[in-house]
Coordinates of C-alpha atoms in Angstrom, one line a residue:
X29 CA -13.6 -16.2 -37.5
X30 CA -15.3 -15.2 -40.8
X31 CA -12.9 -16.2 -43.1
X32 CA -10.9 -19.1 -42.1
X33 CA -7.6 -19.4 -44.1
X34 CA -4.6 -21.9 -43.6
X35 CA -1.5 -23.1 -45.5
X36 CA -0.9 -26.8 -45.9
X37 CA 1.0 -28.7 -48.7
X38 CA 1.4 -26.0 -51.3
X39 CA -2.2 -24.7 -50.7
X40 CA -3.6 -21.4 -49.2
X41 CA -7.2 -21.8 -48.9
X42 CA -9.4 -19.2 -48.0
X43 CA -12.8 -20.1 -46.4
X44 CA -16.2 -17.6 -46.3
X45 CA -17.2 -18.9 -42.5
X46 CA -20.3 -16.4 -41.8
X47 CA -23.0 -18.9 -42.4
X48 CA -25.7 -17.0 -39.9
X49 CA -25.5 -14.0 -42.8
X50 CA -25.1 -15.8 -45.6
X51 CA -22.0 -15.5 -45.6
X52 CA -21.6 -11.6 -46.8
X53 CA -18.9 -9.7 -46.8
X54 CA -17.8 -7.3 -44.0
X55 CA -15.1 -4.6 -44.6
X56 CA -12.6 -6.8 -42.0
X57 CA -13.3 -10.0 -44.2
X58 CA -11.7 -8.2 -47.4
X59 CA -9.0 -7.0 -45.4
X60 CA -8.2 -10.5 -44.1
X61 CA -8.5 -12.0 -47.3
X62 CA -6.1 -9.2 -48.9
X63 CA -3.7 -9.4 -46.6
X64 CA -3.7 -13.6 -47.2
X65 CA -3.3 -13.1 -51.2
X66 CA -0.8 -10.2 -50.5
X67 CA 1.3 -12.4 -47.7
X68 CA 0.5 -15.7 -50.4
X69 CA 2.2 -13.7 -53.4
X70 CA 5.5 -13.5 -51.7
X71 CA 5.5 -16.7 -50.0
X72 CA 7.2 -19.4 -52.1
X73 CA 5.6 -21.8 -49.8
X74 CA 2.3 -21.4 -51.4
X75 CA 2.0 -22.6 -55.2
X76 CA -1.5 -22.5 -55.6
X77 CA -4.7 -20.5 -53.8
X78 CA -8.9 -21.9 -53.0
X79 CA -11.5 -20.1 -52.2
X80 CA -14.3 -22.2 -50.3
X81 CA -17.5 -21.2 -49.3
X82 CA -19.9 -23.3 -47.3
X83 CA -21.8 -26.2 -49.0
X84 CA -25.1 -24.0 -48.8
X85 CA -23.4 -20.8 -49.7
X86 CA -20.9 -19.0 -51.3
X87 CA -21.5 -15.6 -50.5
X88 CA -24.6 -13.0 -50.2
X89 CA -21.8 -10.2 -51.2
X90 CA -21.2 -7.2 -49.4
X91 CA -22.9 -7.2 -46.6
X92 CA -24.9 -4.2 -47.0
X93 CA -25.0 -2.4 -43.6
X94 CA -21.4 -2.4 -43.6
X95 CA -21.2 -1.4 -47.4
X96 CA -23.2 1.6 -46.8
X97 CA -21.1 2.9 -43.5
X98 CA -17.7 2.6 -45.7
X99 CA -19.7 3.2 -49.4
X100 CA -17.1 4.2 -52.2
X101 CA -16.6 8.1 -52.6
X102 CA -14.8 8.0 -55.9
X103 CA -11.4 9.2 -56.6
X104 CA -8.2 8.1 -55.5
X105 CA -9.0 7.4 -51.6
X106 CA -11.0 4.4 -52.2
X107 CA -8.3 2.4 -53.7
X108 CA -7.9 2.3 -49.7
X109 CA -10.8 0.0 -49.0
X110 CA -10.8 -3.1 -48.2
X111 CA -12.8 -4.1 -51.1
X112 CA -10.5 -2.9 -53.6
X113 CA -7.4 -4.0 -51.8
X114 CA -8.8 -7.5 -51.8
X115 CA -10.1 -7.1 -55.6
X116 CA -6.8 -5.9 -56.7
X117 CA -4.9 -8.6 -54.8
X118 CA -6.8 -11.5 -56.7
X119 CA -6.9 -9.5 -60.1
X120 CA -2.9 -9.5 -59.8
X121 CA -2.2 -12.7 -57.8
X122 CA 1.0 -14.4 -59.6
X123 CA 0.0 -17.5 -57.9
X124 CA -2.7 -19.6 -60.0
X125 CA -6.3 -19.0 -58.4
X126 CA -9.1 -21.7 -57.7
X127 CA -12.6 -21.4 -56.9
X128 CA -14.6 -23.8 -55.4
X129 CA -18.2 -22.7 -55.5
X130 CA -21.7 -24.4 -53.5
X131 CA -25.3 -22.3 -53.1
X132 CA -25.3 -19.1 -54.6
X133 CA -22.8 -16.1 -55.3
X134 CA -24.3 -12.8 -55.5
X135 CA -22.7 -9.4 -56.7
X136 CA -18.9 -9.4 -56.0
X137 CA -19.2 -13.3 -55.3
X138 CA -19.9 -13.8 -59.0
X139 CA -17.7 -10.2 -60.1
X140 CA -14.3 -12.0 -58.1
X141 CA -14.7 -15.7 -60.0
X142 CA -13.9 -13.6 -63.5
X143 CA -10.5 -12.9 -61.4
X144 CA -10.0 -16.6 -60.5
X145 CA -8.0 -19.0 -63.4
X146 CA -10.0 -22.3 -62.6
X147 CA -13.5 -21.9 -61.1
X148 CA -15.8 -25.5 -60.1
X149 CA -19.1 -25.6 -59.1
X150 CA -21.5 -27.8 -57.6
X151 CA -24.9 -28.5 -59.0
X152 CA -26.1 -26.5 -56.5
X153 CA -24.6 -23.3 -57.6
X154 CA -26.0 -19.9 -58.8
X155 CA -24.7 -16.7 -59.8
X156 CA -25.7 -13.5 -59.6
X157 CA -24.8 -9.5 -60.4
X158 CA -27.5 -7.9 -59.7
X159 CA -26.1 -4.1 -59.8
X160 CA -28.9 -2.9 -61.9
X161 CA -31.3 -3.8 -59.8
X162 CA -29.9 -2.3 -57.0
X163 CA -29.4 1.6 -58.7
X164 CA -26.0 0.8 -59.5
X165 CA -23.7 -0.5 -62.5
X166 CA -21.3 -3.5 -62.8
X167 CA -17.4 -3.6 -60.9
X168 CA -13.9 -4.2 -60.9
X169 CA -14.0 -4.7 -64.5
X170 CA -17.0 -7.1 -64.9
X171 CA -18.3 -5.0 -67.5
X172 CA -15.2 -6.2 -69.6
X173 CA -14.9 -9.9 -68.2
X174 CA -18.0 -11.2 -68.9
X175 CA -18.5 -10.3 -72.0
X176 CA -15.6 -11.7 -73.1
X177 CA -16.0 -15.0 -71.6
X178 CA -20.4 -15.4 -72.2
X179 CA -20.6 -13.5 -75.1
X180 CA -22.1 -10.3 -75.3
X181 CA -25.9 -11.0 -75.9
X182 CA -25.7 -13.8 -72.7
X183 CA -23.7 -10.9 -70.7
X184 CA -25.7 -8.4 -71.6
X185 CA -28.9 -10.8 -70.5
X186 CA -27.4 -11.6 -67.1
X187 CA -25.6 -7.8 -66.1
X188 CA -28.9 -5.7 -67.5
X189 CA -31.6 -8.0 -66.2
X190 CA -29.7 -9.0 -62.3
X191 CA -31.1 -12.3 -62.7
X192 CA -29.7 -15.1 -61.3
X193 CA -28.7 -18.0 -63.4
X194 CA -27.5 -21.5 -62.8
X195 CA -24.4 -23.5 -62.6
X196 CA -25.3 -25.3 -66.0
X197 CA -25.9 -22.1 -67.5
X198 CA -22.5 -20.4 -66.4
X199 CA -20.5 -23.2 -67.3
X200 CA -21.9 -23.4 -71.2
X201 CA -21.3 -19.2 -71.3
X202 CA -17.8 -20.4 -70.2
X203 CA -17.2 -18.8 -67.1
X204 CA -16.7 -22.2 -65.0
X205 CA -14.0 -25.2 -65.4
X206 CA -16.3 -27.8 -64.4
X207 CA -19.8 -28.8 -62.6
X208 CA -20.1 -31.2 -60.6
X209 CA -22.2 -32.9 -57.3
X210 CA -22.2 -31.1 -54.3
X211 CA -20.0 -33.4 -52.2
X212 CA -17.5 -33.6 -55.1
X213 CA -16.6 -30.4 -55.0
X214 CA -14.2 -29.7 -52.7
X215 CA -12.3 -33.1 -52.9
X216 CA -12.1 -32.3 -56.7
X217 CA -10.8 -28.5 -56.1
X218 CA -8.2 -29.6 -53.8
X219 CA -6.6 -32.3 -55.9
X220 CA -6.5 -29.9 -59.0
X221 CA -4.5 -27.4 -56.4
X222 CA -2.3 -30.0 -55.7
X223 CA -1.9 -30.4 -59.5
X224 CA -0.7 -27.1 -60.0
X225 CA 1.5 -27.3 -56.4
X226 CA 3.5 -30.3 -58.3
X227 CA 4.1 -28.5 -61.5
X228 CA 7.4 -25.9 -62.0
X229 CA 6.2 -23.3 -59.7
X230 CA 7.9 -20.7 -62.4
X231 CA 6.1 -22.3 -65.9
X232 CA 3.3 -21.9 -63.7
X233 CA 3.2 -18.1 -62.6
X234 CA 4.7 -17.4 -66.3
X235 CA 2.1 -19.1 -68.1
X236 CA -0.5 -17.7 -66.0
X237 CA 1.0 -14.2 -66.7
X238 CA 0.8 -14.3 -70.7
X239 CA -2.6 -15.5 -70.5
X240 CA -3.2 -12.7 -68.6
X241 CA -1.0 -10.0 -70.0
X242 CA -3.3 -8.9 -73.3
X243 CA -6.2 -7.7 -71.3
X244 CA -4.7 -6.7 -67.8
X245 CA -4.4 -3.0 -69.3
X246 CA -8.2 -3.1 -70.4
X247 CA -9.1 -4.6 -66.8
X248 CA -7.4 -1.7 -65.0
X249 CA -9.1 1.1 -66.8
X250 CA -12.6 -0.6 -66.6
X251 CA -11.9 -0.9 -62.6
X252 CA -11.3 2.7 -62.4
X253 CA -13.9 3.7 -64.7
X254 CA -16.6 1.5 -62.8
X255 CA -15.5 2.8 -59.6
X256 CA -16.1 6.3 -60.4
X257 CA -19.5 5.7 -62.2
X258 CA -20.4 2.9 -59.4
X259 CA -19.8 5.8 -56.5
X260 CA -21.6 8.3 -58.3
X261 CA -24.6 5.8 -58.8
X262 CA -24.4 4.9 -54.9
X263 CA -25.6 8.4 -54.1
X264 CA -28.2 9.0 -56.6
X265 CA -31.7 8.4 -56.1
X266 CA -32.4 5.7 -57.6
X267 CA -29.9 3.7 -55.1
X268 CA -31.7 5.2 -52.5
X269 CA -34.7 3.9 -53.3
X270 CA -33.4 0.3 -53.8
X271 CA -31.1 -0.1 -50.5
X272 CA -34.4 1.7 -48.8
X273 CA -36.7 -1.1 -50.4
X274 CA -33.8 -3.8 -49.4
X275 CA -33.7 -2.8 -45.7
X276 CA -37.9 -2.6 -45.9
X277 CA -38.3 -6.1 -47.6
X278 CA -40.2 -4.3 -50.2
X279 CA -39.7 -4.0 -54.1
X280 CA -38.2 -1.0 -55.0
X281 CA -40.7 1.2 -57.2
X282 CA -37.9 3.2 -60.0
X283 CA -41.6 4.2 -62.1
X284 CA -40.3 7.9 -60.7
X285 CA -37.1 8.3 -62.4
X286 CA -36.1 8.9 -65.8

């Protein structure tokens, strides 16, 4: 199974379990992990939700091949796809969200931890978005998200540029809880879910819903506002050129367009 996910004590926790591609994300692992947030939101059961990876990686992102043989159109049929089932899901779980992140997370792996309310890393860790670098522009309201929680000269650095940055780095911009060593990780995640499982289940979802409430209307717009622009940007040329240069193993050369 790619993603592994089982209930126990409180707890869903969903694992990335693709380690022979990094990893990246098929359109049948966002369905899988939609359906778990959708079946976890209704389920009194579960009190709290963590995401695992694998100590070497979180995730590559979308796997690529599969991206491009289900790519977003634009409009309303791609609130459909997997992707954006599973995006909207975590951006409206009632149920407090933790990430628990080793090895590096690329594109929607980094996009998805400005969804989650607690986010650890190990030392290991590094982020990336690298949309610009791949013809595109940011998603599912990253564009919003990070600025707000790095700042917007750091955000700007990281979502203009696509370079990757380290666990050190993202937790003084603010987007993580805590750092700490690899094998600590997990242990550490698990026991701050079962925190939040022995708390008042309803001062937890309500709490969780004011912090959210201000900007939830700003986070919808930007997510259909990047989704039109991102589609359009998939089938332009200068996308082309960098998926082309991707599946070559070459650097993509954008010197032609303006």
């Amino acid at each position: 199974m790619d993603i592994l996910t089982s209930k126990a004590d409180g707890i869903l926790t969903i694992a990335f379990n693709r380690p022979e591609r990094k990893n990246a994300i098929t359109g049948a692992m966002y369905q899988t992990m939609a359906d778990a947030l959708v079946d976890a939101d209704t389920d009194n059961a579960v009190r709290a939700i963590v995401f695992f990876g694998r100590p070497e990686i979180f995730t590559a992102g979308n796997d690529l091949e599969d991206f491009l043989k289900n790519a977003p159109v634009g409009g309303t049929a791609d609130a459909a796809r997997p992707v954006y089932q599973f995006m909207r899901a975590l951006a409206g779980s009632s149920k407090p969200v933790i990430a628990a992140v080793s090895g590096a997370a690329i594109g929607i792996g980094t996009t998805m931890l400005l969804h989650c309310d607690m986010v650890y890393a190990a030392d290991n860790a590094k982020f990336c978005m690298p949309f610009v670098q791949l013809g595109l522009c940011p998603e599912f309201a990253s564009s919003v998200l990070f600025p707000a929680v790095a700042g917007y000269p750091r955000a700007a650095e990281k979502l203009l540029l696509g370079e990757s940055f380290s666990a050190q780095e993202a937790f003084e911009m603010g987007m993580l809880s805590k750092v700490l060593p690899l094998d600590e990780l997990q242990p550490y995640a698990l026991r701050q879910a079962a925190k939040l499982v022995a708390l008042p289940a309803a001062s937890v979802r309500a709490t969780k819903a004011l912090m959210k409430q201000p900007k939830q209307a700003g986070i919808e717009t930007a997510i259909g506002a990047e989704i039109e622009l991102f589609s359009a940007m998939l089938r332009a040329p200068e996308a082309k050129e960098a998926f082309t240069a991707f599946f070559e193993k070459r650097k993509p050369d954008f010197s032609k367009f303006a």
